[in-house]
Coordinates of C-alpha atoms in Angstrom, one line a residue:
Chain A
X12 CA 0.0 0.0 0.0
X13 CA 1.4 3.3 -0.9
X14 CA 1.4 6.2 1.5
X15 CA 0.2 9.6 0.6
X16 CA 3.0 11.9 1.6
X17 CA 0.5 14.5 2.8
X18 CA -1.4 12.1 4.9
X19 CA -1.6 11.8 8.7
X20 CA 0.8 8.9 8.4
X21 CA 3.6 11.3 7.4
X22 CA 2.8 13.6 10.2
X23 CA 3.0 10.7 12.6
X24 CA 6.3 9.7 11.1
X25 CA 7.6 13.2 11.5
X26 CA 7.2 12.8 15.3
X27 CA 9.6 9.8 15.4
X28 CA 12.5 12.2 15.5
X29 CA 14.4 11.4 18.8
X30 CA 16.2 14.1 20.9
X31 CA 19.3 12.0 20.4
X32 CA 20.4 8.6 19.1
X33 CA 21.0 7.6 22.7
X34 CA 17.2 7.3 23.3
X35 CA 17.1 3.8 21.5
X36 CA 19.4 2.2 24.0
X37 CA 18.8 0.1 27.1
X38 CA 19.3 1.1 30.6
X39 CA 22.2 -0.7 32.6
X40 CA 20.2 -0.5 35.8
X41 CA 22.8 1.5 37.6
X42 CA 20.8 2.7 40.7
X43 CA 21.3 4.0 44.1
X44 CA 24.3 2.0 45.0
X45 CA 26.2 3.5 42.0
X46 CA 25.0 7.0 42.8
X47 CA 26.2 6.5 46.4
X48 CA 29.5 5.2 45.1
X49 CA 29.9 8.2 42.9
X50 CA 29.1 10.5 45.8
X51 CA 31.6 8.7 48.2
X52 CA 34.2 8.4 45.6
X53 CA 34.0 12.1 44.9
X54 CA 34.4 12.9 48.5
X55 CA 37.3 10.5 48.9
X56 CA 39.2 11.7 45.9
X57 CA 38.5 15.3 46.6
X58 CA 39.5 15.0 50.3
X59 CA 42.7 13.3 49.3
X60 CA 43.5 16.1 46.8
X61 CA 42.8 18.8 49.3
X62 CA 44.8 17.1 52.0
X63 CA 47.7 16.6 49.6
X64 CA 47.6 20.3 48.7
X65 CA 47.8 21.3 52.3
X66 CA 50.5 18.7 52.9
X67 CA 52.6 19.9 50.0
X68 CA 52.1 23.6 50.1
X69 CA 50.7 24.3 53.5
X70 CA 52.4 25.0 56.9
X71 CA 52.7 23.3 60.2
X72 CA 49.4 24.7 61.3
X73 CA 47.7 22.9 58.4
X74 CA 48.8 19.4 59.7
X75 CA 45.6 18.7 61.7
X76 CA 43.6 19.4 58.6
X77 CA 46.0 17.1 56.5
X78 CA 45.4 14.3 59.0
X79 CA 41.7 14.9 58.8
X80 CA 41.7 15.0 55.0
X81 CA 43.4 11.8 54.6
X82 CA 41.2 10.2 57.2
X83 CA 38.0 11.5 55.6
X84 CA 39.3 10.2 52.2
X85 CA 40.0 6.7 53.6
X86 CA 36.7 6.4 55.5
X87 CA 34.8 7.5 52.4
X88 CA 36.7 5.0 50.2
X89 CA 36.0 2.1 52.5
X90 CA 32.4 1.4 51.3
X91 CA 33.3 2.1 47.6
X92 CA 34.5 -1.4 46.6
X93 CA 31.8 -3.2 48.5
X94 CA 29.1 -1.0 46.8
X95 CA 30.5 -1.7 43.4
X96 CA 30.9 -5.5 44.1
X97 CA 27.4 -5.8 45.5
X98 CA 26.0 -4.0 42.5
X99 CA 27.5 -6.7 40.1
X100 CA 25.1 -9.4 39.0
X101 CA 27.8 -11.9 39.7
X102 CA 29.6 -10.4 42.7
X103 CA 31.7 -13.5 43.2
X104 CA 33.4 -12.8 39.9
X105 CA 34.5 -9.2 40.9
X106 CA 38.1 -10.3 40.5
X107 CA 37.6 -10.9 36.7
X108 CA 38.1 -7.0 36.5
X109 CA 41.7 -7.4 37.9
X110 CA 42.8 -10.7 36.7
X111 CA 41.8 -12.3 33.3
X112 CA 39.8 -15.3 34.4
X113 CA 40.1 -17.2 31.1
X114 CA 43.6 -16.5 29.9
X115 CA 45.4 -15.2 33.0
X116 CA 47.4 -12.0 33.4
X117 CA 46.3 -8.6 34.6
X118 CA 43.0 -7.3 33.3
X119 CA 43.5 -3.7 32.1
X120 CA 42.0 -1.6 29.3
X121 CA 43.1 2.0 29.6
X122 CA 40.5 3.0 27.0
X123 CA 37.6 1.5 29.2
X124 CA 36.8 4.0 32.0
X125 CA 35.4 1.1 34.1
X126 CA 38.6 -0.9 33.8
X127 CA 40.7 2.2 34.4
X128 CA 38.5 3.0 37.4
X129 CA 39.1 -0.4 39.0
X130 CA 42.8 0.1 38.9
X131 CA 42.6 3.8 40.1
X132 CA 40.6 2.6 43.1
X133 CA 43.1 -0.1 43.8
X134 CA 46.2 2.1 43.5
X135 CA 44.5 5.0 45.3
X136 CA 43.6 2.8 48.2
X137 CA 47.2 1.6 48.6
X138 CA 48.8 5.0 48.3
X139 CA 46.2 6.7 50.4
X140 CA 46.8 4.2 53.2
X141 CA 50.5 5.1 53.2
X142 CA 49.7 8.9 53.3
X143 CA 47.2 8.2 56.1
X144 CA 49.7 6.1 58.2
X145 CA 52.5 8.7 57.6
X146 CA 50.3 11.6 58.7
X147 CA 49.0 9.9 61.8
X148 CA 52.4 8.4 62.8
X149 CA 53.1 8.9 66.5
X150 CA 49.3 9.0 67.2
X151 CA 46.6 6.5 67.8
X152 CA 49.2 3.9 68.6
X153 CA 51.2 4.2 65.2
X154 CA 54.9 4.1 65.6
X155 CA 56.5 7.6 65.2
X156 CA 59.1 6.2 62.8
X157 CA 56.3 5.7 60.2
X158 CA 56.2 9.5 59.9
X159 CA 58.9 9.1 57.2
X160 CA 55.9 8.3 54.9
X161 CA 54.8 11.9 55.3
X162 CA 58.2 13.6 55.6
X163 CA 61.0 14.5 53.2
X164 CA 61.1 13.5 49.6
X165 CA 59.2 10.2 50.2
X166 CA 56.4 12.2 51.9
X167 CA 56.2 14.5 49.0
X168 CA 56.0 11.8 46.5
X169 CA 53.3 9.9 48.5
X170 CA 51.3 13.1 48.9
X171 CA 51.6 14.0 45.2
X172 CA 50.5 10.5 44.1
X173 CA 47.6 10.5 46.6
X174 CA 46.4 13.9 45.4
X175 CA 46.7 13.0 41.7
X176 CA 45.0 9.7 42.0
X177 CA 42.3 11.3 44.2
X178 CA 41.6 13.7 41.3
X179 CA 41.4 10.8 38.9
X180 CA 38.9 9.1 41.3
X181 CA 36.8 12.2 41.6
X182 CA 36.7 12.8 37.9
X183 CA 36.6 9.4 36.2
X184 CA 33.1 8.6 37.4
X185 CA 31.7 11.2 35.2
X186 CA 33.8 10.1 32.3
X187 CA 32.5 6.5 32.9
X188 CA 29.0 7.7 32.3
X189 CA 30.1 9.7 29.2
X190 CA 31.7 6.6 27.8
X191 CA 28.3 5.0 27.1
X192 CA 25.5 5.5 24.7
X193 CA 22.8 6.5 27.2
X194 CA 20.6 9.6 27.2
X195 CA 22.2 12.6 29.0
X196 CA 25.4 10.7 29.9
X197 CA 26.6 10.3 26.4
X198 CA 25.1 13.5 25.2
X199 CA 27.6 15.8 26.9
X200 CA 31.4 15.8 27.5
X201 CA 31.0 17.8 30.7
X202 CA 30.1 15.2 33.2
X203 CA 33.7 14.3 34.1
X204 CA 34.4 18.0 34.9
X205 CA 31.1 18.4 36.7
X206 CA 31.7 15.4 39.0
X207 CA 35.3 16.4 39.6
X208 CA 34.2 19.9 40.7
X209 CA 31.3 18.5 42.7
X210 CA 33.6 15.9 44.4
X211 CA 36.2 18.6 45.4
X212 CA 33.4 20.9 46.7
X213 CA 31.8 18.1 48.7
X214 CA 35.1 17.1 50.1
X215 CA 35.8 20.7 51.1
X216 CA 32.4 20.8 52.7
X217 CA 33.0 17.6 54.6
X218 CA 36.3 18.9 55.9
X219 CA 34.8 22.3 56.9
X220 CA 32.1 20.4 58.7
X221 CA 34.4 18.0 60.6
X222 CA 37.2 20.4 61.1
X223 CA 35.2 23.4 62.2
X224 CA 36.6 24.7 65.5
X225 CA 38.9 21.7 65.6
X226 CA 41.5 22.7 63.1
X227 CA 43.4 25.9 62.4
X228 CA 41.3 28.8 61.1
X229 CA 43.8 29.4 58.3
X230 CA 43.2 25.8 57.0
X231 CA 39.5 26.3 57.1
X232 CA 39.7 29.7 55.4
X233 CA 41.7 28.1 52.5
X234 CA 39.2 25.2 52.2
X235 CA 36.4 27.7 52.2
X236 CA 38.0 29.5 49.3
X237 CA 38.5 26.3 47.4
X238 CA 34.9 25.3 48.2
X239 CA 33.7 28.6 46.8
X240 CA 35.7 28.3 43.6
X241 CA 34.6 24.7 43.1
X242 CA 30.9 25.5 43.7
X243 CA 31.0 28.5 41.4
X244 CA 32.6 26.6 38.6
X245 CA 30.3 23.6 39.2
X246 CA 27.3 25.9 38.9
X247 CA 28.6 27.4 35.6
X248 CA 29.4 24.0 34.2
X249 CA 25.9 22.7 35.1
X250 CA 24.2 25.6 33.4
X251 CA 26.3 25.2 30.2
X252 CA 25.6 21.5 30.3
X253 CA 21.9 21.9 30.6
X254 CA 21.7 24.6 27.9
X255 CA 23.9 22.7 25.4
X256 CA 21.8 19.5 25.9
X257 CA 18.8 21.3 24.6
X258 CA 16.0 18.7 23.7
X259 CA 17.8 16.0 25.7
X260 CA 17.6 18.1 28.8
X261 CA 14.0 18.7 28.3
X262 CA 13.3 15.0 27.8
X263 CA 15.4 13.7 30.7
X264 CA 15.2 16.5 33.2
X265 CA 11.8 18.1 32.4
X266 CA 10.3 16.2 35.3
X267 CA 10.8 15.6 39.0
X268 CA 14.4 14.9 38.6
X269 CA 14.9 18.3 37.1
X270 CA 13.1 19.9 40.0
X271 CA 15.3 17.9 42.4
X272 CA 18.4 19.1 40.6
X273 CA 17.2 22.8 40.7
X274 CA 16.2 22.8 44.3
X275 CA 18.6 20.2 45.8
X276 CA 21.8 21.0 43.9
X277 CA 21.5 24.5 42.5
X278 CA 19.5 26.3 45.2
X279 CA 20.2 24.6 48.5
X280 CA 23.4 22.8 47.5
X281 CA 25.2 25.6 45.8
X282 CA 23.7 29.0 46.0
X283 CA 23.0 28.9 49.8
X284 CA 26.5 27.6 50.6
X285 CA 28.0 30.1 48.2
X286 CA 26.2 32.9 50.0
X287 CA 27.2 31.5 53.4
X288 CA 30.9 31.7 52.3
X289 CA 30.4 35.4 51.3
X290 CA 28.4 36.1 54.5
X291 CA 29.6 33.7 57.2
X292 CA 26.9 34.9 59.7
X293 CA 24.1 34.5 57.2
X294 CA 22.5 31.7 59.1
X295 CA 23.7 32.5 62.6
X296 CA 26.9 31.2 64.3
X297 CA 26.6 27.7 62.7
X298 CA 26.4 29.1 59.2
X299 CA 29.5 27.3 58.0
X300 CA 28.6 23.8 59.2
X301 CA 25.0 24.2 58.0
X302 CA 26.3 25.3 54.5
X303 CA 28.6 22.3 54.5
X304 CA 25.8 19.9 55.2
X305 CA 23.7 21.6 52.4
X306 CA 26.7 21.3 50.0
X307 CA 27.1 17.7 50.8
X308 CA 23.4 17.1 50.2
X309 CA 23.6 19.0 47.0
X310 CA 26.4 16.9 45.8
X311 CA 24.5 13.7 46.5
X312 CA 21.4 15.0 44.7
X313 CA 23.5 15.9 41.7
X314 CA 25.0 12.3 41.4
X315 CA 21.5 10.8 42.1
X316 CA 19.8 12.9 39.4
X317 CA 22.4 12.4 36.8
X318 CA 22.4 8.6 37.3
X319 CA 18.7 8.0 37.9
X320 CA 17.2 10.5 35.5
X321 CA 18.9 8.8 32.6
X322 CA 18.0 5.4 34.1
X323 CA 14.3 6.4 33.9
X324 CA 14.4 7.0 30.2
Chain B
X6 CA 27.0 -18.1 -1.0
X7 CA 23.7 -19.9 -0.9
X8 CA 22.4 -20.7 2.5
X9 CA 23.4 -24.1 3.7
X10 CA 20.2 -25.9 4.3
X11 CA 21.0 -29.5 3.3
X12 CA 22.7 -30.7 6.4
X13 CA 21.5 -34.2 5.9
X14 CA 23.2 -36.7 3.5
X15 CA 21.4 -38.5 0.8
X16 CA 19.7 -41.7 1.8
X17 CA 22.1 -44.5 2.4
X18 CA 25.2 -42.2 2.9
X19 CA 26.9 -41.7 6.2
X20 CA 26.5 -38.3 7.7
X21 CA 29.7 -36.3 7.7
X22 CA 30.3 -33.5 10.1
X23 CA 30.1 -30.4 8.0
X24 CA 33.1 -28.8 9.7
X25 CA 33.4 -25.1 10.5
X26 CA 32.8 -22.3 8.1
X27 CA 35.9 -20.6 6.7
X28 CA 37.2 -18.0 9.0
X29 CA 36.0 -14.8 7.3
X30 CA 33.5 -12.0 8.2
X31 CA 30.1 -13.6 8.3
X32 CA 26.8 -12.2 9.2
X33 CA 23.2 -11.4 8.5
X34 CA 21.5 -9.4 5.7
X35 CA 17.9 -8.8 6.7
X36 CA 15.5 -7.6 4.0
X37 CA 12.7 -6.1 6.0
X38 CA 10.5 -5.8 3.0
X39 CA 9.9 -9.5 2.9
X40 CA 9.5 -10.0 6.6
X41 CA 5.9 -11.2 7.4
X42 CA 6.2 -11.1 11.2
X43 CA 5.8 -14.8 11.7
X44 CA 8.4 -14.8 14.5
X45 CA 9.8 -18.1 13.5
X46 CA 13.3 -16.5 14.0
X47 CA 12.4 -15.7 17.6
X48 CA 11.2 -19.2 18.2
X49 CA 14.2 -20.9 16.5
X50 CA 16.6 -18.6 18.4
X51 CA 15.0 -19.5 21.8
X52 CA 14.8 -23.1 20.9
X53 CA 18.4 -23.5 19.8
X54 CA 19.9 -21.4 22.5
X55 CA 17.7 -22.7 25.3
X56 CA 16.5 -19.4 26.3
X57 CA 14.0 -19.1 29.1
X58 CA 10.6 -17.4 28.8
X59 CA 10.2 -14.0 30.3
X60 CA 8.8 -14.1 33.8
X61 CA 8.6 -17.8 33.6
X62 CA 6.1 -17.5 30.7
X63 CA 3.8 -15.2 32.7
X64 CA 4.3 -12.1 30.6
X65 CA 1.1 -10.6 29.6
X66 CA 0.1 -9.4 26.1
X67 CA 1.3 -6.0 25.2
X68 CA -2.3 -5.0 24.5
X69 CA -1.6 -2.5 21.8
X70 CA 0.3 -4.5 19.2
X71 CA 0.9 -8.0 17.8
X72 CA 4.4 -7.5 19.1
X73 CA 4.4 -9.0 22.6
X74 CA 8.2 -9.5 22.8
X75 CA 8.6 -5.7 22.8
X76 CA 12.4 -5.6 23.1
X77 CA 15.6 -7.4 22.7
X78 CA 17.0 -8.6 26.0
X79 CA 18.9 -11.4 27.8
X80 CA 16.2 -13.9 27.0
X81 CA 15.2 -12.5 23.5
X82 CA 18.1 -12.4 21.1
X83 CA 15.7 -12.0 18.1
X84 CA 12.8 -9.6 18.2
X85 CA 10.4 -8.9 15.3
X86 CA 9.4 -5.3 15.4
X87 CA 5.9 -4.5 14.3
X88 CA 6.0 -0.8 13.2
X89 CA 2.4 0.2 12.6
X90 CA 2.0 3.3 10.5
X91 CA -1.6 4.3 10.2
X92 CA -3.5 7.6 9.5
X93 CA -5.7 8.8 12.3
X94 CA -8.9 7.5 10.5
X95 CA -6.9 4.3 9.6
X96 CA -7.9 4.7 5.9
X97 CA -4.2 4.5 5.0
X98 CA -1.4 2.6 6.6
X99 CA 1.2 0.0 6.5
X100 CA 3.1 -2.4 8.7
X101 CA 6.8 -2.4 8.6
X102 CA 8.3 -5.5 10.1
X103 CA 11.9 -6.0 11.0
X104 CA 13.6 -8.9 12.7
X105 CA 16.0 -7.1 15.0
X106 CA 19.2 -8.7 16.4
X107 CA 22.7 -7.8 17.5
X108 CA 24.4 -6.0 14.8
X109 CA 27.9 -7.6 15.5
X110 CA 29.4 -4.1 14.8
X111 CA 32.9 -4.0 13.2
X112 CA 33.7 -1.4 15.9
X113 CA 31.7 -2.8 18.8
X114 CA 30.9 -0.5 21.8
X115 CA 30.3 -3.4 24.1
X116 CA 33.6 -5.0 23.4
X117 CA 35.3 -1.7 23.7
X118 CA 34.2 -1.0 27.3
X119 CA 33.9 -4.6 28.7
X120 CA 36.3 -4.5 31.8
X121 CA 36.7 -8.3 32.1
X122 CA 37.3 -9.2 28.4
X123 CA 34.1 -11.4 28.6
X124 CA 33.2 -9.9 25.1
X125 CA 35.4 -11.2 22.3
X126 CA 35.6 -11.1 18.6
X127 CA 35.5 -14.4 16.8
X128 CA 37.3 -15.6 13.7
X129 CA 34.0 -14.8 11.9
X130 CA 34.2 -11.1 12.9
X131 CA 31.2 -11.6 15.1
X132 CA 30.9 -10.4 18.7
X133 CA 30.2 -13.0 21.5
X134 CA 29.8 -12.6 25.2
X135 CA 31.4 -15.4 27.2
X136 CA 28.9 -16.1 30.0
X137 CA 31.5 -17.8 32.2
X138 CA 33.7 -14.7 32.2
X139 CA 31.0 -11.9 32.5
X140 CA 30.5 -10.6 36.0
X141 CA 27.4 -8.5 35.3
X142 CA 28.8 -5.0 35.6
X143 CA 26.3 -4.1 32.8
X144 CA 28.7 -1.5 31.2
X145 CA 28.1 -3.2 27.8
X146 CA 24.3 -2.6 28.2
X147 CA 24.9 1.1 28.4
X148 CA 27.6 1.1 25.8
X149 CA 25.5 -0.6 23.0
X150 CA 24.2 2.0 20.6
X151 CA 21.4 -0.2 19.5
X152 CA 19.9 -1.4 22.8
X153 CA 20.7 -5.0 22.2
X154 CA 22.2 -6.5 25.4
X155 CA 20.5 -7.2 28.7
X156 CA 21.1 -9.4 31.7
X157 CA 19.8 -13.0 31.4
X158 CA 17.9 -13.6 34.7
X159 CA 18.8 -17.3 34.7
X160 CA 22.6 -17.0 34.8
X161 CA 22.7 -13.4 35.8
X162 CA 25.2 -12.4 33.0
X163 CA 24.8 -10.1 30.1
X164 CA 23.7 -12.0 27.1
X165 CA 22.8 -11.4 23.4
X166 CA 22.9 -13.1 20.0
X167 CA 26.1 -15.1 19.3
X168 CA 25.2 -15.4 15.7
X169 CA 25.0 -19.0 16.7
X170 CA 28.7 -19.3 17.1
X171 CA 28.4 -22.9 18.1
X172 CA 26.5 -23.7 14.9
X173 CA 28.9 -21.8 12.7
X174 CA 31.9 -23.7 14.2
X175 CA 30.1 -26.8 12.9
X176 CA 29.2 -25.4 9.5
X177 CA 25.5 -24.8 10.3
X178 CA 23.5 -21.8 9.4
X179 CA 22.3 -19.8 12.5
X180 CA 18.9 -21.0 13.7
X181 CA 17.0 -17.9 12.9
X182 CA 18.2 -17.7 9.3
X183 CA 17.5 -21.4 8.9
X184 CA 14.0 -20.9 10.2
X185 CA 13.1 -17.8 8.2
X186 CA 10.4 -18.8 5.7
X187 CA 10.7 -15.8 3.5
X188 CA 14.5 -15.5 3.3
X189 CA 14.2 -12.1 5.0
X190 CA 17.1 -13.1 7.1
X191 CA 20.0 -14.3 5.0
X192 CA 23.3 -15.6 6.3
X193 CA 26.7 -15.7 4.7
X194 CA 30.0 -14.0 4.1
X195 CA 29.5 -10.3 4.5
X196 CA 31.0 -9.5 1.0
X197 CA 28.4 -11.7 -0.7
X198 CA 25.6 -10.4 1.4
X199 CA 26.4 -6.8 0.5
X200 CA 26.2 -7.7 -3.1
X201 CA 22.8 -9.4 -2.5
X202 CA 21.6 -6.3 -0.6
X203 CA 22.8 -3.9 -3.2
X204 CA 21.0 -5.8 -6.0
X205 CA 17.8 -6.0 -3.9
X206 CA 18.0 -2.1 -3.3
X207 CA 18.4 -1.6 -7.0
X208 CA 15.4 -3.9 -7.8
X209 CA 13.1 -2.2 -5.3
X210 CA 14.0 1.3 -6.3
X211 CA 13.6 0.5 -10.0
X212 CA 10.1 -0.8 -9.2
X213 CA 9.4 2.4 -7.2
X214 CA 10.8 4.6 -10.0
X215 CA 8.7 2.9 -12.6
X216 CA 5.6 3.2 -10.5
X217 CA 6.3 6.9 -9.7
X218 CA 6.9 6.3 -6.0
X219 CA 9.8 7.6 -3.9
X220 CA 12.9 5.4 -4.2
X221 CA 13.1 4.7 -0.5
X222 CA 14.9 1.4 -0.2
X223 CA 18.5 1.6 1.2
X224 CA 20.9 -0.5 3.2
X225 CA 21.5 0.4 6.8
X226 CA 25.0 -0.6 8.1
X227 CA 26.3 -2.3 4.9
X228 CA 29.2 0.1 4.5
X229 CA 31.6 1.4 7.1
X230 CA 29.8 4.6 7.8
X231 CA 28.0 3.2 10.9
X232 CA 30.5 2.1 13.6
X233 CA 32.8 0.6 11.0
X234 CA 30.0 -1.4 9.4
X235 CA 27.4 -3.9 10.7
X236 CA 27.9 -7.5 10.3
X237 CA 24.1 -7.7 10.6
X238 CA 22.9 -5.1 8.2
X239 CA 19.4 -4.2 7.0
X240 CA 17.4 -3.2 3.9
X241 CA 15.0 -0.5 5.1
X242 CA 12.4 1.7 3.4
X243 CA 12.0 4.3 6.0
X244 CA 14.1 6.5 8.3
X245 CA 16.2 4.6 10.8
X246 CA 14.4 6.2 13.8
X247 CA 11.1 4.6 12.5
X248 CA 12.7 1.2 13.1
X249 CA 14.1 2.3 16.5
X250 CA 17.6 2.4 15.0
X251 CA 20.0 5.3 15.7
X252 CA 20.7 7.5 12.7
X253 CA 24.4 7.9 13.5
X254 CA 25.5 5.6 16.3
X255 CA 28.8 6.1 17.9
X256 CA 31.4 4.3 20.0
X257 CA 31.3 5.0 23.7
X258 CA 34.9 6.3 23.5
X259 CA 33.9 9.0 20.9
X260 CA 33.8 11.7 23.6
X261 CA 36.7 10.4 25.7
X262 CA 39.3 12.8 24.4
X263 CA 37.0 15.9 24.9
X264 CA 35.8 14.8 28.4
X265 CA 39.3 13.9 29.5
X266 CA 40.7 17.2 28.4
X267 CA 37.9 19.1 30.1
X268 CA 38.3 17.2 33.3
X269 CA 42.1 17.6 33.3
X270 CA 41.7 21.3 32.7
X271 CA 39.3 21.6 35.5
X272 CA 41.7 19.7 37.8
X273 CA 44.6 21.9 36.8
X274 CA 42.6 25.1 37.2
X275 CA 41.4 24.2 40.7
X276 CA 44.9 23.2 41.7
X277 CA 46.2 26.6 40.5
X278 CA 43.4 28.3 42.4
X279 CA 44.5 26.4 45.5
X280 CA 48.1 27.5 45.0
X281 CA 47.0 31.1 44.6
X282 CA 45.1 30.7 47.9
X283 CA 48.4 29.6 49.6
X284 CA 50.2 32.6 48.0
X285 CA 47.6 35.0 49.2
X286 CA 47.8 33.6 52.7
X287 CA 51.6 34.2 52.7
X288 CA 51.2 37.7 51.4
X289 CA 48.6 38.4 54.1
X290 CA 51.1 37.0 56.7
X291 CA 53.9 39.2 55.5
X292 CA 51.6 42.2 55.7
X293 CA 50.5 41.3 59.2
X294 CA 54.2 40.9 60.3
X295 CA 55.1 44.2 58.7
X296 CA 52.3 45.9 60.6
X297 CA 53.4 44.2 63.9
X298 CA 57.0 45.3 63.4
X299 CA 55.9 48.8 62.7
X300 CA 53.8 48.8 65.9
X301 CA 56.8 47.5 67.9
X302 CA 59.1 50.2 66.5
X303 CA 56.9 52.9 68.2
X304 CA 58.8 54.3 71.1
X305 CA 56.9 53.3 74.2
X306 CA 56.7 55.4 77.4
X307 CA 57.6 53.5 80.6
X308 CA 54.7 51.3 81.6
X309 CA 52.9 51.9 78.3
X310 CA 51.8 48.8 76.3
X311 CA 50.7 48.3 72.8
X312 CA 48.3 45.4 71.9
X313 CA 48.7 44.1 68.4
X314 CA 45.4 42.6 67.4
X315 CA 45.7 39.4 65.4
X316 CA 44.4 39.9 61.8
X317 CA 41.0 38.3 61.5
X318 CA 38.4 38.2 58.7
X319 CA 38.4 37.5 55.1
X320 CA 40.7 40.4 54.3
X321 CA 43.3 39.2 56.7
X322 CA 43.3 35.7 55.3
X323 CA 44.2 33.8 58.5
X324 CA 40.9 32.4 59.3
X325 CA 38.0 34.8 58.9
X326 CA 34.9 33.5 60.4
X327 CA 36.1 29.9 60.4

């Protein structure tokens, strides 16, 4: 049967245009466990980066914050591997990502962000442990001589490697999403940058919260500056991303997820903390910790919306 | 190459194992214009590969289509799409039918991202998931530009069409192509299939031209313009989106250089801002020291004291309100 080009059929066909080729693909069912991992991984990597910066370029008065930073990075990292393993459909085969189960030898594909991520987490965990032990040597029962891991050239190398791998961990998760063919994730190259900035901002918020009135004000002031820069850049990147996504943003975020992103991340998680950094008495004497909690919540909402809004397509 | 259908010897002769096909790119050419939607391919695929029924066979009817399979997934490696194009008053219309399957891409996104090497390329240039290696990370599901792969709920690993790798290793035509009653699904060496497809396109478009209709037949994925070429390519008569196919599918890694560069630039920029913060702190400290020295140099009367207030606040840079 021939179709009249002017018929209703043609009009129906015209509506088959998709916002993006990514809308014909299937969801990998990455849910809350993965969103939580992205959040904790961002905090861990960001905290390690900030602690390493204070370690390498700060002064003696920054040492308490260095210790706190490595500790927060380590504690945030602890649940990451279990979260990823539990999320596998065959958790008992998690080691297939590290060692080739069929042919033997290390399993590594640098061009696969997931494979790269497995090795980043593994290496990061090891080097972070060294930095943590070095910075806490002489305390909590650790022998003083282990401070060599934090002092001198060795200490600088360990700190630099920890900070660098921390940056990788905070940023690769966004890149992992981009290296797919899913709506939103694969429609923008900005997710890696967005997650990196959000991770560092969340880490700074966590350190401000836990270090408030416990560490030197100069360390807190520096963290507050970094947090402000990271949040400002994060907001700018988020706006650019949504604008450039165009019809994809409308299709994926034009719903409750978009509202959650706007209220949870943009308004409460970014604009309020930014205002608090400018006016530290905005919300009373506890403005800084309150802003930090909001910043952390905003970061979690960001990860959740990016992961779950695409999953819902 | 003609499809090998005579797998049984003449009466009285011993049956010889046919042996594997020659190692060369093999695949499917699916002519959607002769598909009648019988779903024999779906049944044959499920039968040969021992695939379970969805929800233990309790899946309800779709209710709005003769298509109750609805999608490719870990239990449905073939899916006959029923594309129903009707005018609002249903006075005009047509059904497009297409037996969908894994495209066995020459540049396969699933294979590219797989972090366990569970996904391999065979000697026939096809793409196969090794169920005993897959750990169910599901990265391949997100990476596939065609929405082909899903987790099989029985063995909990990602699964899809193998192009009947086991049959091909024994010289047998894949089950779906063997079962197809209209030769909509044709199997053979890719080079030969491309010739078949091109001839069929020419035939259809000639008929259309003679009848004054649009020449709308074309091959989707027969050349290397779509992810390096599809080892399962299609003859279509409408836009790719109508069939649920991406117009310009891409590899997952296509944006890696851009996203990596942007992320690295962000990391470098934030690191630089951090260093500038340290520098500002030092400058503020120098200024504070200079002020303190200036205050100390003031000649003091006996018994007179000068209290130098520590610098506080954002301008001072040694803590502000923190």
